[in-house]
Amino acid sequence: AKVRHAVPMLSLGNIFEDAEVEEFCQRVRRFLGMAADAPLAITAEPKIDGLSCSLRYVDGDLVQAATRGDGREGEDVTANVRTIREIPHRLHEGPRGVLDVRGEVYMTKAGFAGVNDRQAAAGKPLFANPRNSAAGSLRQLDPAITASRPLQFFAYAWGQADVEPAETQMGMVEAFRSYGLPVNPLMKRCTTAEELLAHYRFIEARRAALPYDIDGVVYKVDSIALQVRLGFVSRTPRWAVAHKFPAEKATTVLRKIEIQVGRTGALTPVARLDPVTVGGVVVTNATLHNEDEIKRKDIREGDT
């Protein structure tokens, strides 16, 4: 069934360059009428590569769970979310009234490998990556299938909240922890662009060793009062941005070039590659576009 979010689940804008971190900080200061060197607290946390989900608690009891959908309307996945062991059905000493907890449902790398092992043993198609596996698992019509999948959850935001237990982003996440909700231990409060970049580098260096997939670091203005003043631009908040990691690169060997004939008779050269994992996906083929591109790059069978 469809669920309309009381407060929309909007998406984040992206930045890719180090210089854009300072630009983000200065843009926030300018909008707020702050001096260029005024202190500004901003949190930094890993951007989990999973499926956004909203959990509605009323007087501490979990009454509904919904996917993000288009941001304004998602799908009711309450029965499935109740099978995720990390998500409490009742909050510890939670606030009265309504609290919409937003976060990410994800699957660890080890859990994903186990799911694909079971898929292979059953003769079923394999999932491409942990994110697809988590999304497919959460949206099953049969909650028993969801229960058999190793899904996990990190809480990091909120929608409707009749009582806000803290005045800062960091304080809200700490409150979530006290309620029994899982939160990411790598979240940090910073006060300068240099500190944000240092934490970005710290997380990036540990990316491969983390038990779950991440694709960047999210920065959020810490003060909730300032978040309210900053508001939104179209479908993205002014007070938050995602600093994405560079595209992952990998090296492999081109074993053979084959020509595919399209429906209209167009000929497309395709590279058959030694299997290589990039961004959680095993790549074995790549289009070579056309003859001119092959000549420009001097692509030959046996090349690395």
Coordinates of C-alpha atoms in Angstrom, one line a residue:
A1 CA 0.0 0.0 0.0
K2 CA 1.0 3.6 -0.5
V3 CA 2.1 5.8 2.4
R4 CA 2.2 9.6 2.2
H5 CA 5.1 11.0 4.3
A6 CA 4.0 13.7 6.8
V7 CA 7.3 15.4 6.1
P8 CA 8.8 14.8 2.6
M9 CA 11.9 12.6 2.4
L10 CA 14.0 14.8 0.1
S11 CA 17.3 14.0 -1.6
L12 CA 20.7 15.6 -1.0
G13 CA 22.7 17.7 -3.4
N14 CA 26.1 16.2 -4.3
I15 CA 29.6 17.7 -4.4
F16 CA 32.8 16.0 -5.7
E17 CA 35.8 18.3 -5.2
D18 CA 37.6 19.3 -2.0
A19 CA 37.1 23.0 -2.9
E20 CA 33.4 22.6 -2.9
V21 CA 33.4 21.8 0.9
E22 CA 34.7 25.3 1.7
E23 CA 32.1 26.7 -0.8
F24 CA 29.3 24.8 1.0
C25 CA 30.4 26.3 4.4
Q26 CA 30.6 29.8 3.0
R27 CA 27.3 29.5 1.1
V28 CA 25.6 28.6 4.5
R29 CA 27.3 31.5 6.3
R30 CA 26.3 34.0 3.6
F31 CA 22.6 32.8 3.7
L32 CA 22.6 33.2 7.5
G33 CA 24.4 36.6 7.3
M34 CA 27.4 35.2 9.3
A35 CA 30.9 36.5 8.9
A36 CA 33.2 34.4 6.6
D37 CA 35.3 33.3 9.6
A38 CA 32.4 32.8 12.1
P39 CA 32.3 29.3 13.8
L40 CA 29.9 26.9 12.2
A41 CA 29.3 23.4 13.6
I42 CA 28.7 20.8 10.9
T43 CA 28.4 17.0 11.3
A44 CA 30.0 14.5 9.0
E45 CA 28.9 10.9 8.7
P46 CA 29.3 8.0 6.2
K47 CA 26.7 7.9 3.4
I48 CA 25.4 4.3 3.6
D49 CA 24.6 2.7 0.2
G50 CA 21.3 1.2 1.1
L51 CA 17.6 1.9 0.9
S52 CA 16.1 4.9 2.7
C53 CA 13.3 4.1 5.2
S54 CA 11.0 6.0 7.5
L55 CA 9.9 4.4 10.8
R56 CA 6.9 6.0 12.5
Y57 CA 6.7 5.6 16.3
V58 CA 3.7 6.8 18.3
D59 CA 4.2 7.0 22.1
G60 CA 7.3 4.9 21.6
D61 CA 5.6 2.1 19.6
L62 CA 6.5 1.2 16.0
V63 CA 3.2 1.6 14.1
Q64 CA 4.4 2.0 10.5
A65 CA 7.4 1.8 8.2
A66 CA 7.6 3.1 4.7
T67 CA 10.2 3.3 1.8
R68 CA 11.2 6.7 0.5
G69 CA 9.4 6.3 -2.8
D70 CA 9.4 9.6 -4.7
G71 CA 10.1 11.5 -1.5
R72 CA 6.5 12.4 -0.8
E73 CA 4.8 9.0 -1.1
G74 CA 6.4 5.6 -0.4
E75 CA 5.4 2.0 0.1
D76 CA 4.2 0.4 3.4
V77 CA 6.8 -2.2 4.5
T78 CA 5.8 -2.4 8.2
A79 CA 5.5 -6.2 8.3
N80 CA 8.9 -6.6 6.7
V81 CA 10.7 -4.0 8.9
R82 CA 9.4 -5.7 12.0
T83 CA 11.6 -8.7 11.0
I84 CA 14.8 -6.6 11.1
R85 CA 16.3 -7.5 14.5
E86 CA 18.1 -4.2 15.0
I87 CA 14.9 -2.1 14.7
P88 CA 13.1 -1.9 18.1
H89 CA 9.3 -2.4 18.1
R90 CA 9.3 -0.2 21.2
L91 CA 11.7 2.6 21.9
H92 CA 13.5 2.7 25.3
E93 CA 12.2 5.7 27.2
G94 CA 11.1 7.2 23.9
P95 CA 9.3 10.6 23.6
R96 CA 5.5 10.9 23.7
G97 CA 3.6 11.6 20.5
V98 CA 4.8 11.0 16.9
L99 CA 8.4 10.5 16.0
D100 CA 9.3 9.6 12.4
V101 CA 12.8 8.1 12.4
R102 CA 14.6 8.2 9.1
G103 CA 17.5 6.0 8.2
E104 CA 19.0 3.5 5.8
V105 CA 18.2 -0.3 5.5
Y106 CA 21.4 -2.0 4.3
M107 CA 23.1 -5.4 4.0
T108 CA 26.7 -6.0 5.0
K109 CA 29.2 -7.3 2.5
A110 CA 29.3 -10.7 4.4
G111 CA 25.5 -10.9 4.6
F112 CA 25.3 -10.2 0.8
A113 CA 27.8 -12.9 0.0
G114 CA 25.7 -15.4 2.1
V115 CA 22.5 -14.4 0.3
N116 CA 24.1 -15.0 -3.1
D117 CA 25.5 -18.3 -2.0
R118 CA 22.0 -19.4 -1.1
Q119 CA 20.6 -18.0 -4.4
A120 CA 23.2 -20.0 -6.3
A121 CA 22.5 -23.2 -4.4
A122 CA 18.8 -22.8 -5.2
G123 CA 19.5 -22.1 -8.9
K124 CA 18.2 -18.6 -8.6
P125 CA 19.7 -15.4 -10.2
L126 CA 22.3 -13.6 -8.1
F127 CA 22.0 -10.1 -6.8
A128 CA 24.3 -7.5 -8.4
N129 CA 25.3 -5.7 -5.2
P130 CA 24.4 -5.3 -1.5
R131 CA 22.2 -2.3 -2.2
N132 CA 20.0 -4.1 -4.7
S133 CA 19.8 -7.1 -2.4
A134 CA 18.7 -4.9 0.5
A135 CA 16.1 -3.2 -1.6
G136 CA 14.7 -6.4 -3.1
S137 CA 14.6 -8.0 0.4
L138 CA 12.7 -5.1 2.0
R139 CA 10.1 -4.9 -0.8
Q140 CA 9.2 -8.6 -0.7
L141 CA 5.4 -9.4 -0.5
D142 CA 6.2 -12.2 1.9
P143 CA 7.7 -11.0 5.2
A144 CA 9.2 -14.5 5.8
I145 CA 11.5 -13.9 2.9
T146 CA 12.6 -10.6 4.4
A147 CA 13.1 -12.3 7.7
S148 CA 15.5 -14.7 6.1
R149 CA 17.7 -11.9 4.8
P150 CA 20.4 -10.3 7.0
L151 CA 19.1 -6.7 6.9
Q152 CA 20.4 -4.0 9.2
F153 CA 19.6 -0.3 9.9
F154 CA 21.3 3.0 10.8
A155 CA 19.1 5.9 12.0
Y156 CA 20.4 9.4 11.1
A157 CA 17.4 11.8 10.5
W158 CA 13.8 12.4 11.4
G159 CA 10.6 13.7 9.8
Q160 CA 7.6 14.6 11.9
A161 CA 8.6 14.9 15.6
D162 CA 6.0 16.1 18.2
V163 CA 8.9 16.4 20.7
E164 CA 12.5 17.1 19.5
P165 CA 14.7 15.8 22.3
A166 CA 17.7 17.8 21.3
E167 CA 18.6 21.2 19.6
T168 CA 21.4 19.8 17.4
Q169 CA 21.8 17.1 14.7
M170 CA 24.4 15.4 16.9
G171 CA 22.1 15.5 19.9
M172 CA 19.2 14.0 18.0
V173 CA 21.3 11.1 16.8
E174 CA 22.6 10.5 20.4
A175 CA 18.9 10.5 21.5
F176 CA 18.2 7.8 18.9
R177 CA 21.0 5.8 20.4
S178 CA 19.5 6.1 23.9
Y179 CA 16.2 5.0 22.5
G180 CA 17.8 1.7 21.3
L181 CA 18.1 2.6 17.6
P182 CA 21.4 1.7 15.8
V183 CA 23.4 4.8 14.8
N184 CA 26.7 5.1 13.0
P185 CA 29.7 5.4 15.3
L186 CA 31.8 7.2 12.6
M187 CA 29.6 10.4 12.8
K188 CA 31.6 13.4 14.0
R189 CA 31.0 17.1 14.8
C190 CA 33.4 19.5 13.0
T191 CA 33.8 23.3 13.1
T192 CA 35.8 24.0 9.9
A193 CA 36.0 22.9 6.3
E194 CA 39.5 21.5 7.1
E195 CA 38.0 19.3 9.8
L196 CA 35.3 18.1 7.5
L197 CA 37.8 17.2 4.8
A198 CA 40.1 15.4 7.4
H199 CA 37.1 13.3 8.5
Y200 CA 36.2 12.6 4.8
R201 CA 39.8 11.3 4.3
F202 CA 39.6 9.3 7.5
I203 CA 36.4 7.5 6.3
E204 CA 37.6 7.1 2.7
A205 CA 40.8 5.4 3.9
R206 CA 38.6 2.9 5.9
R207 CA 36.1 2.4 3.1
A208 CA 37.3 -1.0 1.9
A209 CA 37.6 -2.3 5.5
L210 CA 34.1 -1.3 6.5
P211 CA 31.6 -4.2 6.7
Y212 CA 29.0 -2.2 4.6
D213 CA 29.2 -0.2 1.4
I214 CA 29.4 3.6 1.5
D215 CA 29.6 6.0 -1.4
G216 CA 30.6 9.3 0.3
V217 CA 30.2 11.4 3.4
V218 CA 27.2 13.5 4.4
Y219 CA 27.7 17.0 5.9
K220 CA 24.8 18.6 7.9
V221 CA 24.6 21.9 9.8
D222 CA 24.5 20.8 13.4
S223 CA 22.1 23.4 14.8
I224 CA 18.4 22.5 14.1
A225 CA 17.4 26.1 14.5
L226 CA 19.8 27.0 11.7
Q227 CA 18.6 24.1 9.6
V228 CA 15.1 25.6 9.9
R229 CA 16.3 29.0 8.8
L230 CA 18.3 27.6 5.9
G231 CA 15.3 25.6 4.6
F232 CA 15.3 24.0 1.1
V233 CA 16.0 24.7 -2.5
S234 CA 13.5 22.8 -4.7
R235 CA 14.0 19.2 -3.5
T236 CA 17.2 19.5 -1.6
P237 CA 18.1 21.1 1.8
R238 CA 20.4 24.1 1.9
W239 CA 21.8 22.8 5.2
A240 CA 23.1 19.4 4.0
V241 CA 25.2 18.0 1.1
A242 CA 26.7 14.7 0.1
H243 CA 30.5 14.6 -0.6
K244 CA 30.7 11.7 -3.0
F245 CA 33.8 9.5 -3.4
P246 CA 35.5 9.4 -6.8
A247 CA 34.2 6.7 -9.1
E248 CA 35.9 3.4 -8.2
K249 CA 38.4 2.2 -10.7
A250 CA 39.7 -1.3 -11.5
T251 CA 42.1 -3.0 -13.9
T252 CA 41.5 -6.1 -15.9
V253 CA 42.5 -7.8 -19.2
L254 CA 40.6 -7.6 -22.5
R255 CA 40.4 -11.1 -23.7
K256 CA 38.4 -10.8 -26.9
I257 CA 36.6 -8.1 -29.0
E258 CA 33.3 -9.3 -30.4
I259 CA 30.9 -7.5 -32.8
Q260 CA 27.2 -7.3 -31.8
V261 CA 24.6 -6.8 -34.5
G262 CA 21.7 -4.6 -33.3
R263 CA 18.1 -4.7 -34.3
T264 CA 18.7 -2.0 -36.9
G265 CA 21.8 -3.6 -38.3
A266 CA 24.2 -1.3 -36.3
L267 CA 27.5 -3.0 -35.4
T268 CA 28.8 -2.5 -31.9
P269 CA 32.2 -3.7 -30.7
V270 CA 32.1 -5.3 -27.2
A271 CA 35.0 -6.2 -25.0
R272 CA 35.0 -9.5 -23.2
L273 CA 36.9 -9.0 -20.0
D274 CA 38.4 -11.1 -17.2
P275 CA 35.8 -10.7 -14.4
V276 CA 36.6 -7.7 -12.2
T277 CA 34.6 -6.2 -9.3
V278 CA 33.9 -2.5 -9.4
G279 CA 31.6 -0.8 -6.9
G280 CA 30.2 -4.2 -5.8
V281 CA 29.3 -5.2 -9.3
V282 CA 31.2 -7.9 -11.3
V283 CA 32.0 -6.6 -14.8
T284 CA 32.7 -9.0 -17.6
N285 CA 31.7 -7.0 -20.7
A286 CA 32.1 -3.4 -21.8
T287 CA 31.0 -1.6 -24.9
L288 CA 33.8 -0.1 -27.0
H289 CA 31.4 2.3 -28.7
N290 CA 32.8 2.4 -32.3
E291 CA 35.8 1.8 -34.5
D292 CA 37.1 5.4 -34.1
E293 CA 37.2 5.0 -30.3
I294 CA 39.1 1.7 -30.6
K295 CA 41.7 3.3 -32.9
R296 CA 42.0 6.4 -30.7
K297 CA 42.7 4.3 -27.6
D298 CA 44.6 1.6 -29.6
I299 CA 42.5 -1.1 -27.9
R300 CA 43.7 -4.7 -28.7
E301 CA 42.9 -8.2 -27.4
G302 CA 45.3 -9.1 -24.6
D303 CA 45.6 -5.4 -23.5
T304 CA 45.3 -4.5 -19.8

